PDB file of C-alpha atoms and ligand atoms in Angstrom:
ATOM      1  CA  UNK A   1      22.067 -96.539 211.381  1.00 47.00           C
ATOM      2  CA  UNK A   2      22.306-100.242 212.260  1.00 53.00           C
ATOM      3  CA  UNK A   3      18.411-101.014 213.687  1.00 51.00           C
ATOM      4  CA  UNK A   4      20.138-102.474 217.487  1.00 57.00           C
ATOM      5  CA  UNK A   5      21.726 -98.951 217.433  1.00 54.00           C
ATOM      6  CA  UNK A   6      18.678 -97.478 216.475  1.00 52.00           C
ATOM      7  CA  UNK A   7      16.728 -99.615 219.336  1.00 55.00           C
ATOM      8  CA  UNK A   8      19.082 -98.881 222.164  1.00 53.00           C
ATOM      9  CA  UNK A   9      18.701 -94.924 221.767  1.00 49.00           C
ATOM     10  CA  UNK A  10      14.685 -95.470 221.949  1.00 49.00           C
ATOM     11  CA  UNK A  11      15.475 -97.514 225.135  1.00 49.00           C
ATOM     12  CA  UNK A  12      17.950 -94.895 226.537  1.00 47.00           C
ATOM     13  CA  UNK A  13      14.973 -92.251 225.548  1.00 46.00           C
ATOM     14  CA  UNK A  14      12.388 -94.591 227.006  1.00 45.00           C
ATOM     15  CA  UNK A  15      14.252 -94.889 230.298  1.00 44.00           C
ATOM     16  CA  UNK A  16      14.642 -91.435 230.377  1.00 44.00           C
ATOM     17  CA  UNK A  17      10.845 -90.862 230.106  1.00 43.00           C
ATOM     18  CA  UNK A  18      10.517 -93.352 233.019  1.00 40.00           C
ATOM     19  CA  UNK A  19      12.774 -92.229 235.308  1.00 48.00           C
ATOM     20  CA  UNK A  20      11.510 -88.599 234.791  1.00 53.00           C
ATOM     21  CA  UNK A  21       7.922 -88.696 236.305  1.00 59.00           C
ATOM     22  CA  UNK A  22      10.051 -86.598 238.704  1.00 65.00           C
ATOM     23  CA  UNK A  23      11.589 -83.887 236.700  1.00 88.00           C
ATOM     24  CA  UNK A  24      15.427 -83.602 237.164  1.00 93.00           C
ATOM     25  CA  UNK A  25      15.349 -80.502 238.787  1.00 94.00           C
ATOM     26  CA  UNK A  26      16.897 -78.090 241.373  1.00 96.00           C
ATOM     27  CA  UNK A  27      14.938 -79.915 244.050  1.00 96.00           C
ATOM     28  CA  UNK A  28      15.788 -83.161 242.288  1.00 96.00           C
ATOM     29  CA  UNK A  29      19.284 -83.094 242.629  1.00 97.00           C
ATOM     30  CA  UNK A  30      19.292 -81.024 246.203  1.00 96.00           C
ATOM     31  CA  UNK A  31      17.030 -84.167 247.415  1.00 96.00           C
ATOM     32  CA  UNK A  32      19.682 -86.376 246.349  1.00 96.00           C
ATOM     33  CA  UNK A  33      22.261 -84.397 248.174  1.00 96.00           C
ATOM     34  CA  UNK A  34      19.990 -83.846 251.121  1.00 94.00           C
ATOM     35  CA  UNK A  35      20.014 -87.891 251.576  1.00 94.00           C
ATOM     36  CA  UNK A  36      23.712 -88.023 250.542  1.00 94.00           C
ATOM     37  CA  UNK A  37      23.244 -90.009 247.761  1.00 94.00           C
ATOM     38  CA  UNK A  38      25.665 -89.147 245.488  1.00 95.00           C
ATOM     39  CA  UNK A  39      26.890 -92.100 244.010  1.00 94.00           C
ATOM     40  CA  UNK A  40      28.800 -90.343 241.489  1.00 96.00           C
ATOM     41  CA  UNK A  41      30.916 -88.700 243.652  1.00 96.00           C
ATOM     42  CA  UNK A  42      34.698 -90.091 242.860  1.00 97.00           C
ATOM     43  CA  UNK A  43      35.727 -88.081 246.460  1.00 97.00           C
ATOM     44  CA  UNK A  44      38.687 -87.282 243.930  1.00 97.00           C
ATOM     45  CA  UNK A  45      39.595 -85.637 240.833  1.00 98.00           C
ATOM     46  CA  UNK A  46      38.479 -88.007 238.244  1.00 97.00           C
ATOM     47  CA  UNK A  47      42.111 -89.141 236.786  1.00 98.00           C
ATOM     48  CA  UNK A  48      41.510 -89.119 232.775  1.00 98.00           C
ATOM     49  CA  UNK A  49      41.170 -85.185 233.893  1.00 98.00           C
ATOM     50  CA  UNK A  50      43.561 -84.687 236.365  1.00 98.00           C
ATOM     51  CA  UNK A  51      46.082 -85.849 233.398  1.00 98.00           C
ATOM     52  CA  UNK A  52      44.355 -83.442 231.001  1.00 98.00           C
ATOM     53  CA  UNK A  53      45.021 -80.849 233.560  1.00 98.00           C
ATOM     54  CA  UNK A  54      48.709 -81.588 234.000  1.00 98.00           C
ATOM     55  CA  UNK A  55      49.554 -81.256 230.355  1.00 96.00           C
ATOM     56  CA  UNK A  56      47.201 -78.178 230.095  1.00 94.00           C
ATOM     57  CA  UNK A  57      49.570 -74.895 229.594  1.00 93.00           C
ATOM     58  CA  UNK A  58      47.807 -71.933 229.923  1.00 95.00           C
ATOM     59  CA  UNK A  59      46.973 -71.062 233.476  1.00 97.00           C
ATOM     60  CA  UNK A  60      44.648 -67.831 233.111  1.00 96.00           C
ATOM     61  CA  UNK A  61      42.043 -69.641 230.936  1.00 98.00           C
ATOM     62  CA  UNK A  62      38.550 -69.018 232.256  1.00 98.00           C
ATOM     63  CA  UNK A  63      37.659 -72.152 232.917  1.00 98.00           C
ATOM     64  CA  UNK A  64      33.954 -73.453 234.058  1.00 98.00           C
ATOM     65  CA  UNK A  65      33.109 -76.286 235.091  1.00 98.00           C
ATOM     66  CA  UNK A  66      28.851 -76.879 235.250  1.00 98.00           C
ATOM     67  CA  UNK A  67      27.178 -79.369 237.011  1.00 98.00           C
ATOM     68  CA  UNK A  68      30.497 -79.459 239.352  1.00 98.00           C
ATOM     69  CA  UNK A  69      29.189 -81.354 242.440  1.00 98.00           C
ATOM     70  CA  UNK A  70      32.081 -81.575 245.065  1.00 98.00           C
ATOM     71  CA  UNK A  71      33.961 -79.901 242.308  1.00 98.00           C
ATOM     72  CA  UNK A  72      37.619 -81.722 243.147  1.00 98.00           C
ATOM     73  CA  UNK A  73      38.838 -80.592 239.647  1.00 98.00           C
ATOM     74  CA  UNK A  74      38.503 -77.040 240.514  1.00 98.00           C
ATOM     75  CA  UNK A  75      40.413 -77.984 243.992  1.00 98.00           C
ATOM     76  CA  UNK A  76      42.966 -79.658 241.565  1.00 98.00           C
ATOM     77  CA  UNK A  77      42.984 -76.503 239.268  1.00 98.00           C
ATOM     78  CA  UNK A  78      43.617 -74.390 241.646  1.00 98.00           C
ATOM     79  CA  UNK A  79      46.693 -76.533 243.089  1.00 97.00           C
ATOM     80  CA  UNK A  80      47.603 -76.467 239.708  1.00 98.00           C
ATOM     81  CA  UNK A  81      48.131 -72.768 239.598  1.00 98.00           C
ATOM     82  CA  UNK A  82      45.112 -71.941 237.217  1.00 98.00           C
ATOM     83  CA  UNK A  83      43.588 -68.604 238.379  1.00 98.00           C
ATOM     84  CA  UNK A  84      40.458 -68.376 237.145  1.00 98.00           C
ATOM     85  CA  UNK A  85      37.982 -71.322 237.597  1.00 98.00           C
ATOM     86  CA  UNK A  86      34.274 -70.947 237.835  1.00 98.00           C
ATOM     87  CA  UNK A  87      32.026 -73.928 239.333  1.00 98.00           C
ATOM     88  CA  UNK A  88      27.924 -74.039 238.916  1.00 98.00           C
ATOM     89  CA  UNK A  89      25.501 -76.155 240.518  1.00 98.00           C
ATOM     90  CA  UNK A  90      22.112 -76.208 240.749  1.00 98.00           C
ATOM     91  CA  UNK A  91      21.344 -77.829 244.403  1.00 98.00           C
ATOM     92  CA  UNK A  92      21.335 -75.453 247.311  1.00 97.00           C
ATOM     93  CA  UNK A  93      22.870 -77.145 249.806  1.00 95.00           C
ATOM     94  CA  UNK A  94      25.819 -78.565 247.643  1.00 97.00           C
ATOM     95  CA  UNK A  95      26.245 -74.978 246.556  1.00 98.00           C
ATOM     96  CA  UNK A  96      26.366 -73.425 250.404  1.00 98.00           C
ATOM     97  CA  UNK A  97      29.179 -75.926 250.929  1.00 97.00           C
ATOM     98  CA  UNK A  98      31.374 -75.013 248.175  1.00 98.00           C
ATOM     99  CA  UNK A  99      30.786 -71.696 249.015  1.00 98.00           C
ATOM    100  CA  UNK A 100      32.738 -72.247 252.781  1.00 98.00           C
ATOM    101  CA  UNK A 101      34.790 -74.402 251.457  1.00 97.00           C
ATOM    102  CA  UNK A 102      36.236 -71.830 248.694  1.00 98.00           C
ATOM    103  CA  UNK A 103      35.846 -68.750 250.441  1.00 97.00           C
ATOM    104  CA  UNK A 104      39.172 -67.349 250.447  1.00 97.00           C
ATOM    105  CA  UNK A 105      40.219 -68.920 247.277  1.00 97.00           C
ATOM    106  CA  UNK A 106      40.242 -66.184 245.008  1.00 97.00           C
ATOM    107  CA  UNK A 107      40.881 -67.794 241.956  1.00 98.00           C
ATOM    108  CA  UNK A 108      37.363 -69.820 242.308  1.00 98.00           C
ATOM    109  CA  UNK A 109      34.007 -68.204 241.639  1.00 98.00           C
ATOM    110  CA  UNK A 110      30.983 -70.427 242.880  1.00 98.00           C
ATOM    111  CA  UNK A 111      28.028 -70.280 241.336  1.00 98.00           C
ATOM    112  CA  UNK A 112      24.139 -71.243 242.273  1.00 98.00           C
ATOM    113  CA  UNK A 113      22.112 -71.713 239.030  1.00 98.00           C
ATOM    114  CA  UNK A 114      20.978 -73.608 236.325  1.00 98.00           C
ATOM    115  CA  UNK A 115      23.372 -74.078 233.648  1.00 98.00           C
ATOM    116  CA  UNK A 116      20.838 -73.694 230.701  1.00 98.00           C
ATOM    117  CA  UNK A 117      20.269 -69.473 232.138  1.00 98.00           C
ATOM    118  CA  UNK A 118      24.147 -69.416 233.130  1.00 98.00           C
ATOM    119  CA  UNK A 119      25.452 -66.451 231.050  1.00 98.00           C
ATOM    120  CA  UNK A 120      29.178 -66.121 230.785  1.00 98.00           C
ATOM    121  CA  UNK A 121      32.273 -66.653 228.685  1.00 98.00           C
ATOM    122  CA  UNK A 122      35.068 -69.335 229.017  1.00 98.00           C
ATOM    123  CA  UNK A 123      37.855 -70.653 227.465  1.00 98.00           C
ATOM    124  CA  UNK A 124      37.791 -73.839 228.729  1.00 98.00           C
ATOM    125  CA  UNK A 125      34.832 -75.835 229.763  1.00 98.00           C
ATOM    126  CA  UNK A 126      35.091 -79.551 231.711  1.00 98.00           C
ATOM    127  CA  UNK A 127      32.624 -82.032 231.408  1.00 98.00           C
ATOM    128  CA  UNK A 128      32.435 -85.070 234.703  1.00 97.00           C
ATOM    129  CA  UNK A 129      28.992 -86.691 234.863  1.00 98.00           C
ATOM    130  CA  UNK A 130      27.249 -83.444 234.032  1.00 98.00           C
ATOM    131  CA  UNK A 131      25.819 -84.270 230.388  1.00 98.00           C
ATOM    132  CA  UNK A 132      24.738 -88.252 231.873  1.00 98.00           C
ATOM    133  CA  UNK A 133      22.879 -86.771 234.170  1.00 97.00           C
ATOM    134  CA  UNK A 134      20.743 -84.770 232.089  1.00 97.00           C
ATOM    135  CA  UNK A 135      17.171 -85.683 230.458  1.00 95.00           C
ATOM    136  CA  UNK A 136      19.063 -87.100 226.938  1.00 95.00           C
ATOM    137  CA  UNK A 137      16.084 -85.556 225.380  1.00 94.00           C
ATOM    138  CA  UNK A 138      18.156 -81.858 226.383  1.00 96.00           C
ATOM    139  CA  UNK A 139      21.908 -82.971 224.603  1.00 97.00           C
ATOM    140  CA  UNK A 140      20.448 -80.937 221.635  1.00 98.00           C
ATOM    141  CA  UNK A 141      19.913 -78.051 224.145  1.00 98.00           C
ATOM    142  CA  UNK A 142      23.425 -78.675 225.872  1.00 98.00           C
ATOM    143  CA  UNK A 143      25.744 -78.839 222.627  1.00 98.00           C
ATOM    144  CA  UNK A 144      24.058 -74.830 221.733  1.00 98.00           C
ATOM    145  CA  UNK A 145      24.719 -73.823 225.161  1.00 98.00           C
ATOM    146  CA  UNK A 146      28.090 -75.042 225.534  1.00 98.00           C
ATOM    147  CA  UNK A 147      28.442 -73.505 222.140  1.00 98.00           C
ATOM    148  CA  UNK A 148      27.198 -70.249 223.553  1.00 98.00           C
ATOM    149  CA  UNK A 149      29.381 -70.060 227.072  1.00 98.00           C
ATOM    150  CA  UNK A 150      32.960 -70.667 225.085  1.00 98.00           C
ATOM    151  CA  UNK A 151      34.779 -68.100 223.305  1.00 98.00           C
ATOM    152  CA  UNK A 152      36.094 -68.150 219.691  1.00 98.00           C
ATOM    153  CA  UNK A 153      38.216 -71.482 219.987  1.00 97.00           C
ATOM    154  CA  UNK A 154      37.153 -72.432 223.069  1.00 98.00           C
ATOM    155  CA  UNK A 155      37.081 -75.890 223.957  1.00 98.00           C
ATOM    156  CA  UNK A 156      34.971 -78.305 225.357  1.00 98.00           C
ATOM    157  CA  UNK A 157      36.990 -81.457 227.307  1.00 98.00           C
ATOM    158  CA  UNK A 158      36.278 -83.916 229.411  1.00 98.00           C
ATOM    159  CA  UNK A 159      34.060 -87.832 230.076  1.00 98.00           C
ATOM    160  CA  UNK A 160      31.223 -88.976 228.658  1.00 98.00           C
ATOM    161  CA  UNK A 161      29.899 -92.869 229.109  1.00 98.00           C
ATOM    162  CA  UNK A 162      30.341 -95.314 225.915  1.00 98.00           C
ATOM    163  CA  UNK A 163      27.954 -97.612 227.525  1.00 96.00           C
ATOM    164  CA  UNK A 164      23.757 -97.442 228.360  1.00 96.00           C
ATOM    165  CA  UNK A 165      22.005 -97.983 231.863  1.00 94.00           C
ATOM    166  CA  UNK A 166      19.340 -99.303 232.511  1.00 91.00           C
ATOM    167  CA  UNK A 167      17.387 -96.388 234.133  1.00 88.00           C
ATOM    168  CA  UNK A 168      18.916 -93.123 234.369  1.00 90.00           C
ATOM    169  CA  UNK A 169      20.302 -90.467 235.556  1.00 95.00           C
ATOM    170  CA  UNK A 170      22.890 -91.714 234.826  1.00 96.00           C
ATOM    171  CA  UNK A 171      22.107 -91.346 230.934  1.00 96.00           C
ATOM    172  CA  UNK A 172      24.519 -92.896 228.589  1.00 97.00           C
ATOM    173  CA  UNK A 173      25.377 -93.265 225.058  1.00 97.00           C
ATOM    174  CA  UNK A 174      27.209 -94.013 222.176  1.00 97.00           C
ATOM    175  CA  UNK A 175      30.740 -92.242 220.495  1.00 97.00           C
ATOM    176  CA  UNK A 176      28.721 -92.995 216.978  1.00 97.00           C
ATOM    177  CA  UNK A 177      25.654 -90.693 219.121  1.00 97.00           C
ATOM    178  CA  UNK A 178      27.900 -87.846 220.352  1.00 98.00           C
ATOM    179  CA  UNK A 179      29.765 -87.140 217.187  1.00 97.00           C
ATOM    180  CA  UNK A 180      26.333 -86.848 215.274  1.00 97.00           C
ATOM    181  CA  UNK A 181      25.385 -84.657 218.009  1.00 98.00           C
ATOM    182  CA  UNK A 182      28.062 -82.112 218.677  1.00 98.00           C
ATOM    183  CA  UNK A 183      29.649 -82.170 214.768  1.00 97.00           C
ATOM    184  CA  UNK A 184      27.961 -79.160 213.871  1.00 98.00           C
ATOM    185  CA  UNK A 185      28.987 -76.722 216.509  1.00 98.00           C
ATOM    186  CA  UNK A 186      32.181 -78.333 217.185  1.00 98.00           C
ATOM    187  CA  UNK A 187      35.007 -79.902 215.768  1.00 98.00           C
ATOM    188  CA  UNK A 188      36.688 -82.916 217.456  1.00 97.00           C
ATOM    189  CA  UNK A 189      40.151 -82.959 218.538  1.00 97.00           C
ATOM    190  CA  UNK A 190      39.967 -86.120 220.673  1.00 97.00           C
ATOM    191  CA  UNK A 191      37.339 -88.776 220.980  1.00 98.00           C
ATOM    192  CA  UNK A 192      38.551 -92.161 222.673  1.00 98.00           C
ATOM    193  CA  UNK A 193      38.186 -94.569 225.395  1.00 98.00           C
ATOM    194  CA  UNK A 194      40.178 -93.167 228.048  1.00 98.00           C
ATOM    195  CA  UNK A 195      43.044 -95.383 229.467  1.00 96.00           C
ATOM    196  CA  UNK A 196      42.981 -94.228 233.439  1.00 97.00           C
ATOM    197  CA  UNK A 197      39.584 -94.690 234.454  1.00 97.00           C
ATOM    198  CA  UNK A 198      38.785 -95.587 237.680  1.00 96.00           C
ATOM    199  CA  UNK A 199      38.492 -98.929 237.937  1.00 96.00           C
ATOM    200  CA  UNK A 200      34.359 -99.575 237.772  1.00 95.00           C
ATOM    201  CA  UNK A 201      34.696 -96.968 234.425  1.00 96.00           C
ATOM    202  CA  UNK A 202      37.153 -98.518 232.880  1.00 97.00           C
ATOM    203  CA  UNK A 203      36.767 -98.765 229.247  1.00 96.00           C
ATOM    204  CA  UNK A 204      33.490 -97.531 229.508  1.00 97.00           C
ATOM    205  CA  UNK A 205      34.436 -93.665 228.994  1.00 98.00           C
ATOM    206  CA  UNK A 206      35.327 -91.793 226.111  1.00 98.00           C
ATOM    207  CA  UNK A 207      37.822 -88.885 227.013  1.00 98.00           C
ATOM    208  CA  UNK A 208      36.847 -86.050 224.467  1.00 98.00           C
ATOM    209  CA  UNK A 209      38.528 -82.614 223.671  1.00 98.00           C
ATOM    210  CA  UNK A 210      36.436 -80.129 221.648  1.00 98.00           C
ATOM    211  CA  UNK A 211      37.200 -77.246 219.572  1.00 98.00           C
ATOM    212  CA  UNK A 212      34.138 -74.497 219.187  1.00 98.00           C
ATOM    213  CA  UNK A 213      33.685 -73.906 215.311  1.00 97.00           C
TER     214      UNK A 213
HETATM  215  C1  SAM B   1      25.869 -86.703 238.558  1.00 65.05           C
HETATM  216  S1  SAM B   1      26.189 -85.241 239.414  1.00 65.05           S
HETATM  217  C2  SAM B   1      27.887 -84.939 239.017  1.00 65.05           C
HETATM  218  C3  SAM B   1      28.585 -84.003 239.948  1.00 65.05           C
HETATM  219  C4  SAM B   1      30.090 -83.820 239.675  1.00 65.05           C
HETATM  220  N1  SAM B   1      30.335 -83.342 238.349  1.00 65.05           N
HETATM  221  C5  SAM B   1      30.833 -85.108 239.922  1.00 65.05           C
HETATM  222  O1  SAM B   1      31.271 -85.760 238.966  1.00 65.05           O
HETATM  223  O2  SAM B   1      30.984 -85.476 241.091  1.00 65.05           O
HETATM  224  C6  SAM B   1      25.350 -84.045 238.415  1.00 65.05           C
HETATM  225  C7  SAM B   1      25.414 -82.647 238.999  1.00 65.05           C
HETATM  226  O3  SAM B   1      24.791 -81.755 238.092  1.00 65.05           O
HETATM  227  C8  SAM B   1      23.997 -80.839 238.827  1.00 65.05           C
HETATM  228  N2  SAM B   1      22.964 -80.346 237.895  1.00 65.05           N
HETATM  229  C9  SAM B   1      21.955 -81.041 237.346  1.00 65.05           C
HETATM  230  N3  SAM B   1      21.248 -80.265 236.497  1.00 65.05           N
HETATM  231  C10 SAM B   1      21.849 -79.048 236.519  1.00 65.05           C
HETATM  232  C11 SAM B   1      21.613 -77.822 235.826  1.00 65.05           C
HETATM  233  N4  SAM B   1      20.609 -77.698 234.946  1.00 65.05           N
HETATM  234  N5  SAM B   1      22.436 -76.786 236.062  1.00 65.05           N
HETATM  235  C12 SAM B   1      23.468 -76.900 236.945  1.00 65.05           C
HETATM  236  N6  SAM B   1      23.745 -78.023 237.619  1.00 65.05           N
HETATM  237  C13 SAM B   1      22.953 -79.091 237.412  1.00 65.05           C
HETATM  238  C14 SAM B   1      23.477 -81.639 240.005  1.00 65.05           C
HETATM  239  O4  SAM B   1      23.086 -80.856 241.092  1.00 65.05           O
HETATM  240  C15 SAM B   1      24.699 -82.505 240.335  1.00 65.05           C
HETATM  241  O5  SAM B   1      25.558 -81.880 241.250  1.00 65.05           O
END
């Protein structure tokens, strides 16, 4: 590995380390809620995925989607006609809204918890600024657990950032980083910049589609 490579992981590490004094936990992210800043928050369906979803055939997948915020894929899904979508967050109050907002949607199960104790089994798992906002020193811990949730072919889709930040969350990386890291539990279907990013994205995501070896 080229030694700048090698330099700006130990950077992305070391800003990690900073910016965790404060643990990114359940209280954490419901603090960041609390004070509504959510910075992330698209107040859409993120469009690389809303085209994955159009083309996507097979309606009755079990879908989850962790880490799902203000979870407008799932509203997407659903208008889509998939029936059975399952969202999980960790912050409280995020959670309690979901929970009115989806309450006589059938097709959506909502979900309080941490993903890493989340037991379940999916066909189909999305990925929108879950994995960046993560310690990176837990992607080891994330790749076995996605691993773990999906069923025999199940796939893994969905954004990851091609670029680094200064201080994190958000937590970037590297496509060189993320096919070392996910090559041995998955195979790779799709790995490239995505062309429909929103505007202050673009060409800094990598739209990826994973298979479950
Ligand atoms: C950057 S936000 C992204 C939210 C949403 N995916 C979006 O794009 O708008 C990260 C989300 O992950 C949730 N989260 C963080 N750690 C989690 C964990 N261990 N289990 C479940 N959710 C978690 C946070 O509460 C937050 O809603």
């Amino acid at each position: 590995m080229a030694i700048s490579k090698k330099k700006q992981i130990m950077e992305d590490i070391k800003c990690c380390v900073v910016s965790c004094d404060k643990p990114l936990d359940a209280s954490y992210w419901e603090s960041q809620y609390e004070a509504k800043k959510t910075g992330w928050d698209l107040g859409t369906v993120s469009p690389p995925i809303k085209a994955y979803i159009d083309n996507f055939v097979n309606k009755n997948f079990r879908i989850l989607i962790p880490g799902c915020g203000n979870s407008y894929e799932a509203e997407y899904l659903i208008k889509k006609g998939f029936t059975n979508i399952t969202v999980l967050d960790i912050a409280p109050t995020l959670v309690a809204v979901l929970q009115e907002k989806f309450k006589n949607k059938p097709e959506i199960q909502v979900i309080l918890g941490d993903f890493f104790e989340h037991q379940g089994e999916y066909d189909l798992i999305l990925e929108q600024t879950f994995f960046c906002a993560l310690p990176p020193t837990l992607r080891q811990k994330y790749v076995l657990k996605m691993h773990q949730l999906l069923a025999k072919d199940g796939i893994l889709a969905g954004l990851l950032f091609n670029r680094y930040f200064e201080f994190g969350p958000p937590f970037g990386g590297s496509q060189t980083e993320y096919k070392l890291l996910f090559k041995d539990a998955f195979d790779t279907i799709k790995m490239e910049t995505a062309h429909n990013s929103i505007a202050p994205r673009a060409n800094s995501e990598l739209f990826f589609e994973l298979i479950k070896k």
